Structures are given as C-alpha cells and as structure tokens.
Short mmCIF file of C-alpha atoms and ligand atoms in Angstrom, two decimals:
data_model
loop_
_atom_site.label_atom_id
_atom_site.label_comp_id
_atom_site.label_asym_id
_atom_site.label_seq_id
_atom_site.Cartn_x
_atom_site.Cartn_y
_atom_site.Cartn_z
CA MET A 287 -50.64 82.51 146.37
CA TYR A 288 -54.28 84.24 146.07
CA LEU A 289 -54.93 85.40 142.82
CA TYR A 290 -57.92 87.30 141.67
CA ASN A 291 -59.54 85.46 138.84
CA SER A 292 -61.79 87.92 136.22
CA ALA A 293 -63.47 84.71 134.98
CA SER A 294 -64.68 83.51 138.23
CA HIS A 295 -64.98 86.70 139.99
CA LYS A 296 -63.20 86.20 143.13
CA LYS A 297 -59.69 85.20 144.23
CA GLU A 298 -58.38 81.53 143.89
CA GLU A 299 -55.64 79.80 145.33
CA PHE A 300 -53.42 79.67 142.41
CA VAL A 301 -52.19 75.78 141.62
CA PRO A 302 -50.85 75.53 138.70
CA ASN A 303 -51.46 72.53 135.68
CA HIS A 304 -48.25 71.42 135.38
CA PRO A 305 -45.75 70.55 138.05
CA ASP A 306 -42.64 71.66 136.18
CA VAL A 307 -43.55 75.13 134.37
CA VAL A 308 -46.09 77.96 135.07
CA LYS A 309 -47.62 78.64 131.30
CA MET A 310 -48.34 82.73 131.39
CA TYR A 311 -49.15 84.31 127.91
CA THR A 312 -49.36 88.35 127.92
CA CYS A 313 -51.03 90.64 125.37
CA GLY A 314 -48.17 92.54 123.75
CA PRO A 315 -48.49 95.62 122.26
CA THR A 316 -50.14 96.89 119.17
CA VAL A 317 -46.76 98.51 117.16
CA TYR A 318 -48.19 101.40 115.76
CA HIS A 319 -47.20 104.21 117.88
CA PHE A 320 -44.86 104.79 121.16
CA ALA A 321 -46.80 102.99 124.09
CA HIS A 322 -47.77 105.08 126.39
CA ILE A 323 -47.61 105.03 130.32
CA GLY A 324 -50.88 103.51 130.91
CA ASN A 325 -50.12 100.26 128.53
CA LEU A 326 -46.67 100.38 130.55
CA ARG A 327 -48.76 99.96 133.59
CA SER A 328 -50.15 96.65 132.75
CA TYR A 329 -46.77 95.58 131.41
CA ILE A 330 -44.92 96.53 135.28
CA MET A 331 -47.86 94.72 136.68
CA GLU A 332 -47.49 91.80 134.79
CA ASP A 333 -43.45 91.83 135.28
CA VAL A 334 -44.40 91.49 138.58
CA LEU A 335 -46.36 88.90 138.67
CA GLU A 336 -43.89 86.93 136.51
CA LYS A 337 -41.31 87.53 138.87
CA TYR A 338 -43.32 86.89 141.78
CA LEU A 339 -44.30 83.28 140.39
CA ARG A 340 -40.00 82.71 140.06
CA PHE A 341 -39.61 84.18 143.33
CA LEU A 342 -41.79 81.62 145.03
CA GLY A 343 -39.93 79.13 142.60
CA TYR A 344 -42.04 77.96 140.11
CA ASN A 345 -40.37 77.69 136.38
CA VAL A 346 -42.31 80.37 134.67
CA LYS A 347 -42.46 80.22 130.83
CA ARG A 348 -43.86 83.61 129.33
CA VAL A 349 -44.88 84.34 125.99
CA MET A 350 -46.02 87.49 124.04
CA ASN A 351 -47.44 88.29 121.18
CA ILE A 352 -46.29 91.56 119.34
CA THR A 353 -49.40 93.05 116.95
CA ASP A 354 -47.70 93.75 113.54
CA VAL A 355 -51.27 93.10 111.64
CA GLY A 356 -55.02 93.20 111.69
CA HIS A 357 -55.81 94.95 115.26
CA LEU A 358 -58.30 97.16 113.69
CA THR A 359 -59.21 100.84 115.30
CA SER A 360 -62.18 99.76 117.31
CA ASP A 361 -61.00 96.67 118.88
CA ALA A 362 -63.89 94.95 116.88
CA ASP A 363 -64.12 94.45 113.62
CA GLU A 364 -64.22 98.23 112.30
CA GLY A 365 -62.08 101.18 111.03
CA GLU A 366 -58.62 100.52 109.75
CA ASP A 367 -55.77 98.62 110.89
CA LYS A 368 -53.76 100.11 113.11
CA MET A 369 -50.91 99.40 111.65
CA LEU A 370 -51.46 100.90 108.26
CA LYS A 371 -52.83 104.03 110.04
CA GLY A 372 -49.30 104.48 111.53
CA ALA A 373 -47.42 103.53 108.49
CA LYS A 374 -49.49 106.57 106.08
CA ARG A 375 -48.96 108.69 109.08
CA GLU A 376 -44.90 108.56 109.00
CA HIS A 377 -44.72 107.90 105.19
CA LYS A 378 -43.16 104.43 106.17
CA SER A 379 -43.90 100.78 105.26
CA VAL A 380 -46.04 98.51 107.69
CA MET A 381 -43.10 96.11 108.50
CA GLU A 382 -40.58 99.43 108.68
CA ILE A 383 -43.35 100.89 111.35
CA ALA A 384 -43.23 97.16 113.10
CA GLN A 385 -40.02 97.42 113.92
CA PHE A 386 -39.24 100.81 114.83
CA TYR A 387 -42.17 100.79 117.12
CA THR A 388 -41.24 96.89 118.57
CA ASP A 389 -37.29 98.03 119.37
CA ALA A 390 -39.19 101.30 121.40
CA PHE A 391 -41.31 99.30 123.11
CA PHE A 392 -38.64 97.06 124.74
CA ASP A 393 -36.12 100.17 124.85
CA ASP A 394 -39.10 101.66 127.35
CA CYS A 395 -39.33 98.09 129.27
CA LYS A 396 -35.49 98.05 130.13
CA LYS A 397 -35.68 101.36 131.56
CA LEU A 398 -38.72 99.96 133.43
CA ASN A 399 -36.55 97.11 134.34
CA ILE A 400 -39.47 95.06 132.78
CA LYS A 401 -37.86 91.73 131.91
CA ARG A 402 -38.55 90.32 128.40
CA PRO A 403 -40.60 87.50 128.20
CA ASP A 404 -38.59 84.12 127.50
CA VAL A 405 -40.80 84.09 124.14
CA VAL A 406 -42.02 87.25 121.69
CA GLU A 407 -43.63 86.60 118.67
CA PRO A 408 -44.92 88.73 116.01
CA ALA A 409 -47.97 87.58 114.98
CA THR A 410 -46.97 88.28 111.16
CA ASN A 411 -44.85 84.83 112.14
CA CYS A 412 -47.90 82.38 112.31
CA ILE A 413 -50.17 82.81 109.98
CA ASP A 414 -50.15 78.96 109.37
CA GLU A 415 -51.11 78.44 113.06
CA TYR A 416 -54.54 80.68 112.57
CA ILE A 417 -55.00 78.68 109.33
CA LYS A 418 -54.94 75.75 111.18
CA ILE A 419 -57.51 76.94 113.78
CA ILE A 420 -59.82 78.59 111.59
CA THR A 421 -59.94 75.63 109.18
CA LYS A 422 -60.87 73.25 112.13
CA LEU A 423 -63.85 76.06 113.62
CA ILE A 424 -65.09 76.07 109.73
CA ASP A 425 -64.76 72.08 109.91
CA THR A 426 -66.76 71.62 113.29
CA GLY A 427 -69.60 74.43 112.36
CA TYR A 428 -68.26 76.87 114.83
CA ALA A 429 -66.92 79.43 112.04
CA TYR A 430 -68.62 80.42 108.78
CA LEU A 431 -67.74 82.46 105.30
CA ALA A 432 -69.76 85.30 104.33
CA GLY A 433 -69.04 88.18 101.60
CA GLY A 434 -65.46 87.06 101.73
CA ASN A 435 -64.74 86.70 105.38
CA VAL A 436 -64.43 84.11 107.87
CA TYR A 437 -66.45 84.92 111.30
CA PHE A 438 -67.26 82.87 114.69
CA ASP A 439 -70.24 82.44 115.22
CA THR A 440 -71.29 83.06 118.50
CA SER A 441 -74.78 81.45 118.62
CA LYS A 442 -72.85 78.02 119.17
CA LEU A 443 -71.99 78.78 122.47
CA ASP A 444 -73.37 78.00 125.71
CA ARG A 445 -71.48 80.86 127.34
CA TYR A 446 -69.90 83.73 124.96
CA TYR A 447 -69.62 86.19 127.78
CA ILE A 448 -66.85 85.07 130.66
CA PHE A 449 -65.76 88.17 132.36
CA ASN A 450 -69.27 90.20 132.36
CA ASP A 451 -72.93 90.45 132.33
CA HIS A 452 -72.70 92.65 129.73
CA ASN A 453 -76.23 94.22 128.69
CA GLU A 454 -76.66 94.28 124.91
CA GLU A 455 -76.38 97.57 124.28
CA ASP A 456 -73.09 97.79 125.84
CA LEU A 457 -71.95 94.96 123.77
CA ALA A 458 -73.38 96.83 120.45
CA VAL A 459 -70.05 96.80 118.80
CA GLY A 460 -71.19 96.76 115.59
CA VAL A 461 -73.24 99.52 115.33
CA ARG A 462 -71.46 102.30 116.90
CA GLU A 463 -72.41 106.06 115.51
CA GLY A 464 -70.58 106.55 112.43
CA VAL A 465 -69.64 102.77 111.89
CA GLU A 466 -71.46 100.80 108.95
CA GLU A 467 -72.90 97.52 110.40
CA ASP A 468 -71.15 94.43 108.87
CA THR A 469 -74.26 92.61 107.41
CA ASN A 470 -72.25 89.73 106.65
CA LYS A 471 -72.63 88.99 110.49
CA ARG A 472 -74.99 86.85 111.66
CA ASN A 473 -74.88 87.73 115.08
CA LYS A 474 -73.77 90.76 116.60
CA ASN A 475 -71.38 89.94 118.03
CA ASP A 476 -69.39 87.26 116.00
CA PHE A 477 -66.35 88.69 115.08
CA VAL A 478 -63.96 87.99 112.05
CA LEU A 479 -61.11 85.80 112.03
CA TRP A 480 -60.39 85.71 108.61
CA PHE A 481 -60.41 89.45 106.36
CA THR A 482 -60.56 88.49 102.74
CA LYS A 483 -62.96 91.09 101.53
CA SER A 484 -61.83 94.49 103.33
CA LYS A 485 -62.71 98.03 102.07
CA PHE A 486 -59.30 98.55 102.83
CA GLU A 487 -57.92 97.53 99.22
CA ASP A 488 -54.61 99.06 100.23
CA GLN A 489 -53.85 96.46 103.54
CA ALA A 490 -50.23 96.33 103.14
CA LEU A 491 -49.71 92.23 104.44
CA LYS A 492 -51.50 89.59 103.10
CA TRP A 493 -51.19 86.35 102.72
CA ASP A 494 -52.79 83.61 100.65
CA SER A 495 -55.13 81.36 102.59
CA PRO A 496 -57.88 78.37 101.79
CA TRP A 497 -60.40 81.73 101.96
CA GLY A 498 -58.49 83.64 99.77
CA VAL A 499 -55.31 86.07 99.98
CA GLY A 500 -55.98 88.26 103.13
CA TYR A 501 -55.04 88.57 106.93
CA PRO A 502 -55.86 87.08 110.29
CA GLY A 503 -58.72 89.29 112.90
CA TRP A 504 -56.28 90.59 116.11
CA HIS A 505 -57.99 87.67 118.75
CA ILE A 506 -57.20 84.64 116.68
CA GLU A 507 -52.90 85.94 117.24
CA CYS A 508 -53.59 85.05 120.64
CA SER A 509 -54.83 82.12 120.47
CA GLY A 510 -52.13 80.65 117.43
CA ILE A 511 -49.01 82.39 119.10
CA SER A 512 -50.22 80.81 122.50
CA MET A 513 -51.12 77.62 121.36
CA LYS A 514 -47.87 77.35 119.20
CA HIS A 515 -45.51 77.90 122.27
CA LEU A 516 -47.60 76.85 125.44
CA GLY A 517 -49.65 74.04 124.13
CA GLU A 518 -53.32 73.41 124.73
CA ASP A 519 -53.75 75.09 127.90
CA LEU A 520 -52.81 78.08 130.00
CA ASP A 521 -52.62 78.83 133.65
CA ILE A 522 -52.72 82.75 133.88
CA HIS A 523 -53.19 84.87 130.87
CA CYS A 524 -52.94 88.49 131.58
CA GLY A 525 -53.64 91.86 129.72
CA GLY A 526 -55.39 95.51 130.18
CA VAL A 527 -59.00 95.26 131.52
CA ASP A 528 -59.72 97.16 128.28
CA ASN A 529 -58.94 93.55 126.40
CA MET A 530 -61.46 91.30 128.66
CA PHE A 531 -64.14 92.46 126.15
CA PRO A 532 -63.86 91.92 123.18
CA HIS A 533 -60.44 90.56 122.64
CA HIS A 534 -60.29 88.10 125.64
CA THR A 535 -63.79 87.08 125.60
CA ASN A 536 -63.17 85.85 121.84
CA GLU A 537 -60.13 84.30 122.34
CA ILE A 538 -61.47 81.93 124.44
CA ALA A 539 -64.66 81.28 122.46
CA GLN A 540 -62.49 80.30 119.51
CA SER A 541 -59.74 78.42 121.22
CA GLU A 542 -61.91 76.65 123.47
CA SER A 543 -64.13 75.73 120.36
CA TYR A 544 -60.76 74.67 118.57
CA LEU A 545 -59.37 72.75 121.69
CA GLY A 546 -62.88 71.37 122.75
CA HIS A 547 -61.80 72.02 126.32
CA LYS A 548 -60.87 74.89 129.46
CA TRP A 549 -58.20 76.58 127.92
CA THR A 550 -56.98 79.10 130.66
CA ASN A 551 -57.46 78.59 134.09
CA TYR A 552 -56.54 82.09 135.94
CA TRP A 553 -57.45 85.51 134.03
CA VAL A 554 -55.23 88.50 135.14
CA HIS A 555 -56.37 92.18 134.07
CA VAL A 556 -54.59 95.03 134.85
CA ALA A 557 -56.82 98.69 136.01
CA HIS A 558 -56.47 101.52 133.77
CA LEU A 559 -54.09 104.35 134.54
CA ASN A 560 -56.30 107.03 133.87
CA THR A 561 -55.59 111.33 133.44
CA ALA A 562 -57.31 113.37 136.20
CA ASP A 563 -59.78 114.28 133.16
CA GLY A 564 -60.71 110.55 131.88
CA LYS A 565 -59.22 107.94 129.70
CA MET A 566 -55.15 107.75 128.50
CA SER A 567 -55.09 108.53 124.89
CA LYS A 568 -52.14 108.60 122.35
CA SER A 569 -54.12 111.00 120.05
CA LYS A 570 -55.77 113.55 122.49
CA GLY A 571 -53.19 115.93 124.65
CA GLU A 572 -49.99 115.47 125.55
CA PHE A 573 -48.88 112.17 124.77
CA LEU A 574 -47.25 110.25 128.10
CA THR A 575 -44.57 108.00 127.18
CA VAL A 576 -41.49 106.98 129.14
CA SER A 577 -39.21 109.56 127.45
CA LEU A 578 -41.33 112.18 128.21
CA LEU A 579 -41.33 111.28 131.83
CA GLU A 580 -37.36 110.99 130.96
CA GLU A 581 -37.41 114.77 129.23
CA LYS A 582 -39.18 116.46 132.27
CA GLY A 583 -36.46 114.75 134.84
CA TYR A 584 -37.79 112.15 136.15
CA ASP A 585 -36.41 108.40 136.56
CA PRO A 586 -38.58 105.82 135.04
CA LEU A 587 -37.98 103.73 138.27
CA ALA A 588 -40.10 106.32 139.76
CA TYR A 589 -42.88 105.48 137.70
CA ARG A 590 -42.20 102.00 138.68
CA PHE A 591 -42.66 102.44 141.78
CA PHE A 592 -45.59 104.89 141.79
CA CYS A 593 -47.29 102.16 140.15
CA LEU A 594 -46.40 99.92 142.44
CA GLN A 595 -47.56 102.10 145.34
CA SER A 596 -51.01 100.93 143.96
CA HIS A 597 -53.12 97.66 143.70
CA TYR A 598 -53.41 96.10 139.97
CA ARG A 599 -56.77 96.20 140.35
CA LYS A 600 -57.60 99.53 140.72
CA ASN A 601 -57.65 102.30 138.70
CA LEU A 602 -54.59 105.17 139.39
CA VAL A 603 -54.58 108.23 138.44
CA PHE A 604 -51.80 110.13 136.75
CA THR A 605 -51.35 113.70 137.87
CA TRP A 606 -47.52 115.03 137.12
CA GLU A 607 -47.90 115.94 141.08
CA ASN A 608 -48.69 112.63 141.73
CA LEU A 609 -45.25 111.80 139.90
CA ASP A 610 -43.65 114.34 141.84
CA ASN A 611 -44.70 112.95 145.32
CA ALA A 612 -43.38 109.35 144.10
CA GLN A 613 -39.77 110.56 142.84
CA LYS A 614 -39.23 112.10 145.76
CA ALA A 615 -40.71 109.42 148.14
CA PHE A 616 -38.44 106.97 145.97
CA GLU A 617 -35.26 109.40 146.33
CA LYS A 618 -35.83 109.64 149.85
CA LEU A 619 -36.17 105.66 150.48
CA ILE A 620 -32.53 105.59 148.46
CA ALA A 621 -31.07 108.07 150.39
CA LYS A 622 -32.11 106.06 153.78
CA ILE A 623 -31.09 102.40 152.04
CA ALA A 624 -27.49 104.67 151.07
CA ASN A 625 -27.05 105.04 155.03
CA LEU A 626 -26.70 101.11 155.46
CA LYS A 627 -23.25 100.09 155.26
CA PRO A 628 -22.60 97.47 152.70
CA ASP A 629 -19.28 95.50 155.00
CA ASP A 630 -21.26 95.69 158.27
CA GLY A 631 -20.91 92.21 159.63
CA ALA A 632 -22.44 88.78 158.72
CA VAL A 633 -26.12 88.27 157.57
CA ASP A 634 -28.62 87.24 160.08
CA GLU A 635 -30.02 84.27 158.05
CA ALA A 636 -32.96 83.80 160.39
CA ALA A 637 -34.16 87.80 160.32
CA ARG A 638 -33.59 87.76 156.57
CA ALA A 639 -35.99 84.90 156.03
CA GLU A 640 -38.46 86.13 158.41
CA TYR A 641 -38.79 89.31 156.47
CA ARG A 642 -38.79 87.37 153.37
CA GLY A 643 -41.90 85.58 155.02
CA ARG A 644 -43.35 88.89 155.71
CA PHE A 645 -43.58 90.06 151.95
CA VAL A 646 -44.55 86.98 150.81
CA LYS A 647 -47.51 87.16 153.14
CA GLN A 648 -48.42 90.24 151.54
CA MET A 649 -47.40 89.27 147.92
CA ASP A 650 -49.77 86.04 148.51
CA ASN A 651 -52.77 87.96 148.59
CA ASP A 652 -53.38 89.10 144.95
CA VAL A 653 -50.35 90.53 144.55
CA ASN A 654 -50.47 93.40 147.04
CA THR A 655 -47.45 95.48 145.80
CA PRO A 656 -48.59 98.81 148.20
CA ASN A 657 -47.96 96.28 151.14
CA GLY A 658 -45.03 94.58 149.72
CA VAL A 659 -43.58 98.19 149.36
CA THR A 660 -44.52 99.06 152.82
CA VAL A 661 -42.26 95.66 153.76
CA VAL A 662 -39.14 97.73 152.26
CA TYR A 663 -39.41 100.64 155.00
CA ASP A 664 -39.68 97.89 157.57
CA ILE A 665 -36.75 96.33 156.62
CA LEU A 666 -35.09 99.68 157.04
CA LYS A 667 -36.53 99.61 160.86
CA ALA A 668 -35.54 96.42 161.59
CA GLN A 669 -33.60 95.22 164.10
CA ALA A 670 -31.20 94.09 162.20
CA ASN A 671 -27.48 94.86 161.27
CA ASP A 672 -26.89 96.66 157.93
CA ALA A 673 -25.85 93.42 156.12
CA THR A 674 -28.69 91.57 157.02
CA LYS A 675 -31.10 94.95 156.28
CA ARG A 676 -29.02 95.22 152.79
CA ALA A 677 -29.20 91.09 152.06
CA MET A 678 -33.29 91.53 152.82
CA LEU A 679 -33.89 94.34 150.37
CA SER A 680 -32.07 92.40 147.81
CA ASP A 681 -34.39 89.45 147.87
CA ILE A 682 -37.31 91.31 147.89
CA ASP A 683 -36.22 93.83 144.99
CA ALA A 684 -35.85 90.52 142.71
CA VAL A 685 -39.77 90.91 142.57
CA LEU A 686 -39.89 94.65 142.59
CA SER A 687 -36.87 95.51 140.27
CA LEU A 688 -36.69 99.11 142.17
CA ASP A 689 -32.29 98.99 141.44
CA LEU A 690 -32.78 99.74 145.54
CA LEU A 691 -29.08 98.45 146.32
CA ALA A 692 -27.74 99.58 142.62
CA LYS A 693 -28.80 102.80 143.22
CA ALA A 694 -28.28 103.07 147.12
CA ASP A 695 -24.69 102.40 146.18
CA ALA A 696 -24.23 104.68 143.29
CA LEU A 697 -25.55 107.52 145.66
CA ARG A 698 -23.31 106.93 148.06
CA GLU A 699 -19.91 106.77 145.60
CA ARG A 700 -21.50 109.74 144.10
CA ASN A 701 -21.58 111.61 148.02
CA ALA A 702 -17.59 110.93 148.72
CA ARG A 703 -16.54 111.48 145.28
CA ALA A 704 -18.24 115.04 146.06
CA ALA A 705 -16.66 114.92 149.39
CA ALA A 706 -13.34 113.52 148.16
CA THR A 707 -13.36 116.96 145.78
CA LYS A 708 -14.55 119.14 148.38
CA SER A 709 -11.22 118.34 150.44
CA ALA A 710 -9.04 118.58 147.34
CA GLU A 711 -10.29 121.88 146.70
CA PHE A 712 -8.80 122.46 150.29
CA THR A 713 -5.61 124.40 149.69
CA VAL A 714 -2.45 124.25 151.59
CA ILE A 715 0.26 126.72 151.14
CA ALA A 716 4.21 125.94 152.59
CA GLU A 717 4.99 129.57 153.14
CA ASP A 718 8.43 129.09 152.95
CA GLY A 719 8.20 127.43 149.63
CA ALA A 720 8.87 123.58 150.69
CA PRO A 721 6.05 121.79 150.43
CA ASP A 722 6.13 118.23 152.78
CA GLU A 723 3.86 115.41 151.88
CA ALA A 724 3.22 114.52 155.02
CA VAL A 725 2.84 117.96 156.78
CA GLU A 726 0.17 118.36 154.19
CA ALA A 727 -1.64 115.34 154.77
CA LEU A 728 -1.75 116.19 158.75
CA ILE A 729 -3.16 119.70 157.54
CA ARG A 730 -5.97 117.63 155.07
CA ALA A 731 -6.90 115.16 158.01
CA ARG A 732 -7.51 118.31 160.39
CA ALA A 733 -9.76 119.95 158.25
CA ASP A 734 -11.96 116.68 157.50
CA ALA A 735 -12.09 115.83 160.96
CA LYS A 736 -13.43 119.73 161.64
CA LYS A 737 -16.06 119.01 158.66
CA ALA A 738 -16.94 116.07 160.53
CA LYS A 739 -17.40 118.03 163.65
CA ASN A 740 -14.60 116.08 165.01
CA PHE A 741 -12.78 119.07 166.91
CA ALA A 742 -11.30 116.97 169.42
CA GLU A 743 -9.10 115.15 166.82
CA ALA A 744 -8.87 118.70 164.68
CA ASP A 745 -7.11 119.98 168.08
CA ARG A 746 -5.30 116.70 168.43
CA ILE A 747 -3.79 116.91 164.73
CA ARG A 748 -2.84 120.60 165.38
CA ASP A 749 -0.92 119.87 168.69
CA GLU A 750 0.96 117.11 166.93
CA LEU A 751 2.02 119.58 164.03
CA LYS A 752 2.60 122.52 166.48
CA ALA A 753 5.40 119.53 168.48
CA GLN A 754 6.47 118.90 164.82
CA GLY A 755 7.64 122.73 164.95
CA VAL A 756 4.96 123.58 162.21
CA GLU A 757 2.58 126.97 162.84
CA LEU A 758 -0.57 126.95 160.90
CA THR A 759 -2.91 129.53 159.99
CA ASP A 760 -6.12 129.22 158.83
CA ILE A 761 -7.12 131.09 155.29
CA PRO A 762 -10.52 130.59 153.32
CA ASN A 763 -11.15 126.86 152.14
CA GLY A 764 -7.07 126.41 153.37
CA ALA A 765 -4.55 126.85 155.46
CA LYS A 766 -1.00 128.00 155.18
CA TRP A 767 1.89 126.74 157.00
CA LYS A 768 5.56 127.24 158.32
CA ARG A 769 8.45 126.05 160.02
CA VAL A 770 9.52 128.04 163.52
P1 AMP B 117 -52.16 98.00 122.87
O1 AMP B 117 -50.89 98.40 122.52
O2 AMP B 117 -53.31 98.97 122.38
O3 AMP B 117 -52.66 96.56 122.19
O4 AMP B 117 -52.46 98.13 124.66
C1 AMP B 117 -51.14 97.39 125.34
C2 AMP B 117 -51.58 97.03 126.52
O5 AMP B 117 -51.91 98.03 127.10
C3 AMP B 117 -52.81 96.17 126.64
O6 AMP B 117 -52.67 94.91 127.24
C4 AMP B 117 -54.27 97.10 127.31
O7 AMP B 117 -55.20 96.62 127.89
C5 AMP B 117 -53.36 98.02 128.32
N1 AMP B 117 -53.50 99.28 128.19
C6 AMP B 117 -54.48 100.26 127.62
N2 AMP B 117 -54.20 101.15 127.84
C7 AMP B 117 -54.03 101.26 128.96
C8 AMP B 117 -54.44 101.56 130.26
N3 AMP B 117 -54.93 103.36 130.38
N4 AMP B 117 -53.94 101.80 131.56
C9 AMP B 117 -53.32 100.73 131.60
N5 AMP B 117 -52.90 99.31 130.84
C10 AMP B 117 -53.55 99.70 129.52
ZN1 ZN B 118 -54.34 89.07 122.62
#
C-alpha cells in the first residue's frame, strides 16, 4: 500500500515498524461544541484508512485524544481556552461541557459508521505524562521557564518546519492583529508546554506541577497520550491539514527532542471541507452538524458517501445541491443492490477474489476512495450470480461502511410489505354471504398475477374458478363472486 506522507511530500510504500501491530494516532476533537461536518470529514477518512489497514490483515491499535483542556482559540498560545469559552456560553462547568460534547461527538460518529478508536483518552487524564516529558525537556535544555510558563525552545532544533517551507510572515502566529505578543518567548515560534501565569484567572482546570499550579498546552497532550498508549514510536499520525502547523510541527519538535529519535513514520492529513464561500466554521452562518443534516431529511451515510466520492487530499466543497446529488446517487445505488436476490446459488469465490483485488488496487494507491466506490458499480455489472455480487459488496463494505446490504435488505422488505398491504387492501366479497378461504385465495392470486402483468396466469386462475362453478365480477380494487 502507498500512502502520501506529508513529512516527505511524496507517496511512500507503507511498511509498519513492528510485525504484530500498526500504531495509529489521531488528533481528537476539542469538546467545547458540536463537531461540524468538516471535522467529521477528517474522522470519516481516518476511519476508512484504519478499516482498510485491517482489511489488508494488519492488526491496528488506534488511539485518539479528547481535548478537554489547553486548546486556545488561536491554535497557538493566544486567546481563551476553548473549553472555558464553551462553559461560559452555556453556563455550565468545563467538565459538564466536556462530557456533553464528547458524547455528542461519538453519537455523530455512530451515525456515520465511524468506528470508535481502541483507546480514547481525555487530555485531563494524563497530566503526569506531560509533567514527565516537560521535566526532561527542561533538563536537556529544550525547554525554559519564563514569566511563570514553560516554553519549548525551537532554536534548539536543526529543523523545525517539517511539513511546509513557510515564510516567516505566515508564521507570525504570535503577532496577529489585535493579539498581544508574548514577550516571554525567546523565539517567535516557541510554544507553551505548561501554563501557570495566564491572563485568564478563571481557568477552571488546574493541576500542581514542579513549575506551579497550572495546565498543559494543547500540543503536549497528543505527545503524552500517544506515548502512554503506543510507546516511543508511531506508524501513522493523522489529522486535518490545519493541524500541520503549529500543532503537529510542535508535536514532532517536543516528541523527538524528548525521545532522541524519530517518532512518527507517516503523517496523513485530510484536506478541508469548505463551504462555497470559504472555511467551515462553528460560529458564522449555518452551523453544519450531523443533526442539521438529519433535520433536513438527509441520511448521515449519504454524507459519508459524499466524502468517499472525493480523494481525501483534495479540498471538498459542501453545498446542499452537492449533498442532494450524493443522496440521490446513494439511494439509486441501494435500490440496485436491493434487486440482487439473497439466496441465488453458491458464491463464486474466484470472482469474489478478483473484485477484492480490484478494490485493493485502487485503495492501495493512497486510499483512493473515489475509485474504490467505482468498484461497487463494477460489481453490479459483473458476470456473476447475485449471491456472489452480494458477497463482493459485503467484503468491500467492511471498509466503506455504507451499510450497503443492510440498507438494500431493508428496502426490499419495505417494498414487499408495501406490496402485501396493497394486496391486503384488495377486497373479496362473497355475494351469497358464505366466504370460502380457498376461493378467496385463488381470487387474490389472480389479482397478484394481474398486477405482475402475468395475464396468462390470471386467465388460468379465472378458468379454474369457473370450473369450480364460481362466477367472478371485478370491482374497483377488489372482486365479488358467487356460485352459479
Ligand atoms: P478540532 O475539534 O477543532 O480540534 O478539530 C477536529 C479535527 O477536524 C482536526 O483533525 C481538524 O484538523 C479537523 N478539521 C477542522 N476543520 C476541518 C474542515 N473544514 N474540514 C476537514 N477537517 C477539519
Ligand atoms: Zn493532536
């Protein structure tokens, strides 16, 4: 399998570090508000990557943090803690907000068939880990104390920028308009590992530390949590593209300085979902959540389908029209699958393996889901019986997670029920007032045959009834009969 590695800027063959496990780490949500469907695009694509690795036979251990402290509104070291902002907005405690939005996040994930990672760890659970790392960074000269905070010293690194060749102006995160520059920093890109002196005296969550009562910076959380659960190296680290700088750049700086060796082999970044007029946001305009999609009548899995139809490294534009098209295409696809008969003979294992191979060929190329979805359509056109096609679909849906067969089966049952209700509505009147079950069954069978346009069978039944001395008269949505 080939994966695009943002750190090397090219597609590389995926070779895990250990024979028995693939270690995968994903930056989790900051739980101060609902996730928007842009955030969820990242989680959908990361879910596909995890499931595809499992599909290939790898044993994956995936860890995700829940950011419930330390993520400031600027992504760097300025602004208010997002959690505190959420708590103030809703007049609740930070922990109440964290619990509520963590649950809401996993509810959304469930609706989108995003598997829960093997380990989900709130940042507030791992304070000891951060203290251990920061202590060593200070001891080895990579971090310093200034104005009460602990900072990482980026001038100590041979190479700080990993993902992009930034120009200095873009990186002026400390001197944004309206934001006071932090004069404690020795270098512009130094970042806070531990806050004690903060301009926000009402910071709700604080812990004791060798440097005073305070709280961790956002970046140290992911290093600490990943090392706690996955040890000193990672195969794959993922996140959205906005995480590249400063978050992932800082994660690498502190982790590799602490460990003294390379930390993560493959960096996978998901491009953004944008609205037609720009960036997706939780504050401006319509706040696009999974619940909003549902309120408007969309199936959350139609949104997953929409995401899969684009490559994860391409920006994706969300409009209601685009989602409408995806939902229609998804419904059409399910209707086609519903036409496959479930018990249609034996599964042709050779054909099944061939289509599995076709899927692998596409997905091996940097998780090319749009081409992977095309294989679903190829299967429907394949020279194979329905049972084989269903087996093929079931195989690849282990990765796509669109509930293809379950949805098709539900649709087929719904259609059958609707047909049965229709036929039950068909009234049979015994004119002489003496109902006869056998006669009634034949009359209904004749009506069904007519509905199925099987007129020969309908005529045959009429003749059979006639032979039994039954005279039949059609009435609207029914028939009356008498013995003659
Ligand atoms: P946050 O809750 O802000 O920490 O973000 C959660 C995840 O969503 C991170 O991996 C972000 O990189 C990602 N993300 C944020 N905005 C978008 C977007 N518009 N499209 C795709 N992913 C996003
Ligand atoms: Zn992170």
